């Protein structure tokens, strides 16, 4: 999945955002985001991008065949080799392939972000997250804002599904409701290491109905509140 992070240059109140008409999202989708802190829009990304972005990703994965140790670009998965490249993450794809910057700056995902935070959107960074068959990196429950940092809560993560994604693939999952308006959790472990993980016993209040699974066909985008 391709992730872009960005937000408004000026933090706007919800009532100020709602003064602007939506450009990409429906009013129902925008309201769902504002109420739940996330929204999933199937097939928002055009077929042309659905072909270009995976092709660009494949080129970058092929370049990782020469890498044997994780660096500031490639985060390697266990079992990575020249014969079978496996990545956990590729940092800042916009810096390493022109198609990704073209997408981040010129696609309708920019307007989708503006629909939920207001105009004057600023791009922050990007990454490619991978899950390989027979393994892949897992992520625990967490919040993003503690890792930024940022001076307000306008940042939005745009996730783009580059392949069809179903429940049996362990998709990204968000907690709907008030979780984006509630407490900020401690993301440190017992040794005071910043692990970007919320302890499981903090989530005894979460029910299955509160979970929003980010599944969908290639070209689906998800917007996630920071």
GROMACS .gro file of C-alpha atoms in nm:
model
  226
    1UNK     CA    1   0.000   0.000   0.000
    2UNK     CA    2   0.115   0.350  -0.084
    3UNK     CA    3   0.087   0.603   0.199
    4UNK     CA    4   0.097   0.980   0.166
    5UNK     CA    5   0.082   1.208   0.469
    6UNK     CA    6  -0.022   1.569   0.458
    7UNK     CA    7  -0.242   1.825   0.619
    8UNK     CA    8  -0.363   2.181   0.612
    9UNK     CA    9  -0.116   2.467   0.644
   10UNK     CA   10  -0.372   2.631   0.872
   11UNK     CA   11  -0.569   2.416   1.112
   12UNK     CA   12  -0.937   2.473   1.035
   13UNK     CA   13  -1.231   2.398   1.259
   14UNK     CA   14  -1.485   2.148   1.129
   15UNK     CA   15  -1.745   2.418   1.071
   16UNK     CA   16  -1.492   2.610   0.861
   17UNK     CA   17  -1.411   2.304   0.649
   18UNK     CA   18  -1.781   2.245   0.588
   19UNK     CA   19  -1.815   2.589   0.430
   20UNK     CA   20  -1.629   2.455   0.127
   21UNK     CA   21  -1.799   2.228  -0.125
   22UNK     CA   22  -1.638   1.890  -0.176
   23UNK     CA   23  -1.440   1.830  -0.496
   24UNK     CA   24  -1.390   1.452  -0.482
   25UNK     CA   25  -1.574   1.308  -0.184
   26UNK     CA   26  -1.950   1.307  -0.150
   27UNK     CA   27  -2.093   1.498   0.143
   28UNK     CA   28  -2.179   1.163   0.300
   29UNK     CA   29  -1.819   1.044   0.270
   30UNK     CA   30  -1.683   1.366   0.418
   31UNK     CA   31  -1.926   1.349   0.709
   32UNK     CA   32  -1.829   0.985   0.768
   33UNK     CA   33  -1.463   1.090   0.792
   34UNK     CA   34  -1.537   1.377   1.028
   35UNK     CA   35  -1.749   1.154   1.252
   36UNK     CA   36  -1.532   0.842   1.245
   37UNK     CA   37  -1.177   0.961   1.172
   38UNK     CA   38  -1.149   0.747   0.859
   39UNK     CA   39  -1.320   0.684   0.529
   40UNK     CA   40  -1.271   0.435   0.246
   41UNK     CA   41  -1.348   0.527  -0.116
   42UNK     CA   42  -1.336   0.246  -0.370
   43UNK     CA   43  -1.183   0.298  -0.715
   44UNK     CA   44  -1.110   0.666  -0.665
   45UNK     CA   45  -0.772   0.625  -0.836
   46UNK     CA   46  -0.801   0.594  -1.214
   47UNK     CA   47  -0.708   0.280  -1.408
   48UNK     CA   48  -0.409   0.461  -1.555
   49UNK     CA   49  -0.260   0.516  -1.210
   50UNK     CA   50  -0.352   0.164  -1.101
   51UNK     CA   51  -0.119   0.043  -1.378
   52UNK     CA   52   0.158   0.302  -1.339
   53UNK     CA   53   0.206   0.289  -0.963
   54UNK     CA   54   0.254  -0.090  -0.926
   55UNK     CA   55   0.492  -0.080  -1.224
   56UNK     CA   56   0.694   0.193  -1.052
   57UNK     CA   57   0.690  -0.006  -0.729
   58UNK     CA   58   0.818  -0.314  -0.911
   59UNK     CA   59   1.111  -0.113  -1.049
   60UNK     CA   60   1.206   0.002  -0.699
   61UNK     CA   61   1.173  -0.349  -0.556
   62UNK     CA   62   1.401  -0.479  -0.831
   63UNK     CA   63   1.660  -0.216  -0.738
   64UNK     CA   64   1.660  -0.354  -0.384
   65UNK     CA   65   1.810  -0.683  -0.507
   66UNK     CA   66   2.154  -0.530  -0.458
   67UNK     CA   67   2.077  -0.430  -0.097
   68UNK     CA   68   2.167  -0.668   0.185
   69UNK     CA   69   2.112  -0.446   0.491
   70UNK     CA   70   1.825  -0.206   0.562
   71UNK     CA   71   1.913   0.159   0.499
   72UNK     CA   72   1.735   0.494   0.490
   73UNK     CA   73   1.548   0.394   0.174
   74UNK     CA   74   1.486   0.018   0.193
   75UNK     CA   75   1.359  -0.158   0.505
   76UNK     CA   76   1.414  -0.525   0.432
   77UNK     CA   77   1.187  -0.814   0.526
   78UNK     CA   78   1.326  -1.136   0.671
   79UNK     CA   79   1.433  -1.360   0.384
   80UNK     CA   80   1.515  -1.075   0.147
   81UNK     CA   81   1.766  -1.174  -0.120
   82UNK     CA   82   1.874  -1.083  -0.471
   83UNK     CA   83   1.681  -1.384  -0.600
   84UNK     CA   84   1.366  -1.304  -0.399
   85UNK     CA   85   1.349  -0.939  -0.290
   86UNK     CA   86   1.118  -0.876   0.007
   87UNK     CA   87   1.063  -0.532   0.158
   88UNK     CA   88   0.878  -0.417   0.466
   89UNK     CA   89   0.885  -0.059   0.353
   90UNK     CA   90   1.032   0.178   0.097
   91UNK     CA   91   1.085   0.525   0.237
   92UNK     CA   92   0.987   0.832   0.035
   93UNK     CA   93   0.903   0.676  -0.303
   94UNK     CA   94   0.837   1.028  -0.432
   95UNK     CA   95   1.213   1.087  -0.406
   96UNK     CA   96   1.306   0.775  -0.601
   97UNK     CA   97   1.060   0.750  -0.890
   98UNK     CA   98   0.894   1.039  -1.079
   99UNK     CA   99   0.559   0.861  -1.110
  100UNK     CA  100   0.506   0.873  -0.736
  101UNK     CA  101   0.566   1.246  -0.711
  102UNK     CA  102   0.346   1.301  -1.015
  103UNK     CA  103   0.071   1.108  -0.838
  104UNK     CA  104   0.120   1.284  -0.503
  105UNK     CA  105   0.111   1.630  -0.658
  106UNK     CA  106  -0.130   1.595  -0.948
  107UNK     CA  107  -0.385   1.322  -0.873
  108UNK     CA  108  -0.730   1.373  -0.723
  109UNK     CA  109  -0.607   1.243  -0.387
  110UNK     CA  110  -0.490   1.598  -0.312
  111UNK     CA  111  -0.847   1.722  -0.354
  112UNK     CA  112  -0.971   1.435  -0.135
  113UNK     CA  113  -0.749   1.561   0.149
  114UNK     CA  114  -0.868   1.918   0.092
  115UNK     CA  115  -1.226   1.796   0.123
  116UNK     CA  116  -1.166   1.695   0.486
  117UNK     CA  117  -0.914   1.955   0.609
  118UNK     CA  118  -0.982   2.257   0.389
  119UNK     CA  119  -0.774   2.415   0.111
  120UNK     CA  120  -0.402   2.497   0.118
  121UNK     CA  121  -0.294   2.135   0.159
  122UNK     CA  122   0.073   2.069   0.232
  123UNK     CA  123   0.246   1.740   0.143
  124UNK     CA  124   0.455   1.592   0.425
  125UNK     CA  125   0.599   1.253   0.324
  126UNK     CA  126   0.531   0.916   0.163
  127UNK     CA  127   0.611   0.549   0.200
  128UNK     CA  128   0.536   0.215   0.039
  129UNK     CA  129   0.428  -0.060   0.279
  130UNK     CA  130   0.449  -0.422   0.166
  131UNK     CA  131   0.298  -0.747   0.290
  132UNK     CA  132   0.447  -1.053   0.125
  133UNK     CA  133   0.281  -1.392   0.099
  134UNK     CA  134   0.389  -1.627   0.376
  135UNK     CA  135   0.488  -1.349   0.614
  136UNK     CA  136   0.501  -0.975   0.611
  137UNK     CA  137   0.525  -0.705   0.873
  138UNK     CA  138   0.245  -0.671   1.125
  139UNK     CA  139   0.141  -0.345   1.292
  140UNK     CA  140  -0.010  -0.312   1.637
  141UNK     CA  141  -0.278  -0.060   1.729
  142UNK     CA  142  -0.130   0.288   1.734
  143UNK     CA  143  -0.193   0.656   1.669
  144UNK     CA  144   0.017   0.853   1.424
  145UNK     CA  145   0.028   1.201   1.571
  146UNK     CA  146   0.272   1.114   1.852
  147UNK     CA  147   0.532   1.023   1.588
  148UNK     CA  148   0.512   1.331   1.367
  149UNK     CA  149   0.530   1.579   1.556
  150UNK     CA  150   0.288   1.847   1.442
  151UNK     CA  151   0.138   2.163   1.591
  152UNK     CA  152  -0.225   2.066   1.524
  153UNK     CA  153  -0.440   1.765   1.439
  154UNK     CA  154  -0.495   1.836   1.070
  155UNK     CA  155  -0.258   1.570   0.925
  156UNK     CA  156  -0.425   1.301   0.716
  157UNK     CA  157  -0.275   0.978   0.588
  158UNK     CA  158  -0.387   0.880   0.238
  159UNK     CA  159  -0.353   0.507   0.182
  160UNK     CA  160  -0.374   0.378  -0.175
  161UNK     CA  161  -0.436   0.009  -0.236
  162UNK     CA  162  -0.213  -0.093  -0.527
  163UNK     CA  163  -0.365  -0.443  -0.541
  164UNK     CA  164  -0.707  -0.589  -0.466
  165UNK     CA  165  -0.722  -0.633  -0.088
  166UNK     CA  166  -0.949  -0.870   0.104
  167UNK     CA  167  -0.996  -0.963   0.470
  168UNK     CA  168  -0.775  -1.272   0.445
  169UNK     CA  169  -0.477  -1.049   0.361
  170UNK     CA  170  -0.475  -0.882   0.702
  171UNK     CA  171  -0.577  -0.534   0.584
  172UNK     CA  172  -0.519  -0.206   0.762
  173UNK     CA  173  -0.794  -0.155   1.020
  174UNK     CA  174  -0.919   0.160   1.191
  175UNK     CA  175  -1.142   0.206   1.494
  176UNK     CA  176  -1.448   0.408   1.403
  177UNK     CA  177  -1.626   0.646   1.630
  178UNK     CA  178  -1.464   0.878   1.876
  179UNK     CA  179  -1.114   0.727   1.884
  180UNK     CA  180  -0.976   1.023   1.686
  181UNK     CA  181  -1.125   1.268   1.936
  182UNK     CA  182  -1.031   1.089   2.257
  183UNK     CA  183  -0.715   1.037   2.458
  184UNK     CA  184  -0.364   1.017   2.318
  185UNK     CA  185  -0.212   0.686   2.424
  186UNK     CA  186   0.136   0.613   2.554
  187UNK     CA  187   0.338   0.456   2.270
  188UNK     CA  188   0.638   0.355   2.484
  189UNK     CA  189   0.715   0.008   2.616
  190UNK     CA  190   0.814  -0.088   2.970
  191UNK     CA  191   1.180  -0.007   2.888
  192UNK     CA  192   1.086   0.344   2.772
  193UNK     CA  193   1.146   0.262   2.404
  194UNK     CA  194   0.925   0.443   2.153
  195UNK     CA  195   0.758   0.143   1.987
  196UNK     CA  196   0.452   0.311   1.830
  197UNK     CA  197   0.229   0.048   1.992
  198UNK     CA  198  -0.068   0.072   2.225
  199UNK     CA  199  -0.085  -0.211   2.477
  200UNK     CA  200  -0.365  -0.459   2.409
  201UNK     CA  201  -0.523  -0.418   2.752
  202UNK     CA  202  -0.604  -0.056   2.659
  203UNK     CA  203  -0.853  -0.186   2.401
  204UNK     CA  204  -1.105  -0.382   2.606
  205UNK     CA  205  -1.366  -0.128   2.498
  206UNK     CA  206  -1.330  -0.200   2.124
  207UNK     CA  207  -1.603  -0.412   1.965
  208UNK     CA  208  -1.600  -0.578   1.623
  209UNK     CA  209  -1.865  -0.334   1.502
  210UNK     CA  210  -1.624  -0.046   1.566
  211UNK     CA  211  -1.360  -0.180   1.329
  212UNK     CA  212  -1.338  -0.046   0.974
  213UNK     CA  213  -1.142  -0.286   0.753
  214UNK     CA  214  -0.962  -0.110   0.467
  215UNK     CA  215  -1.039  -0.359   0.193
  216UNK     CA  216  -1.128  -0.298  -0.169
  217UNK     CA  217  -1.015  -0.325  -0.528
  218UNK     CA  218  -0.691  -0.174  -0.650
  219UNK     CA  219  -0.733   0.202  -0.672
  220UNK     CA  220  -0.923   0.229  -0.344
  221UNK     CA  221  -0.805   0.506  -0.115
  222UNK     CA  222  -0.844   0.545   0.259
  223UNK     CA  223  -0.820   0.867   0.456
  224UNK     CA  224  -0.703   0.833   0.816
  225UNK     CA  225  -0.705   1.101   1.082
  226UNK     CA  226  -0.367   1.142   1.251
   0.00000   0.00000   0.00000
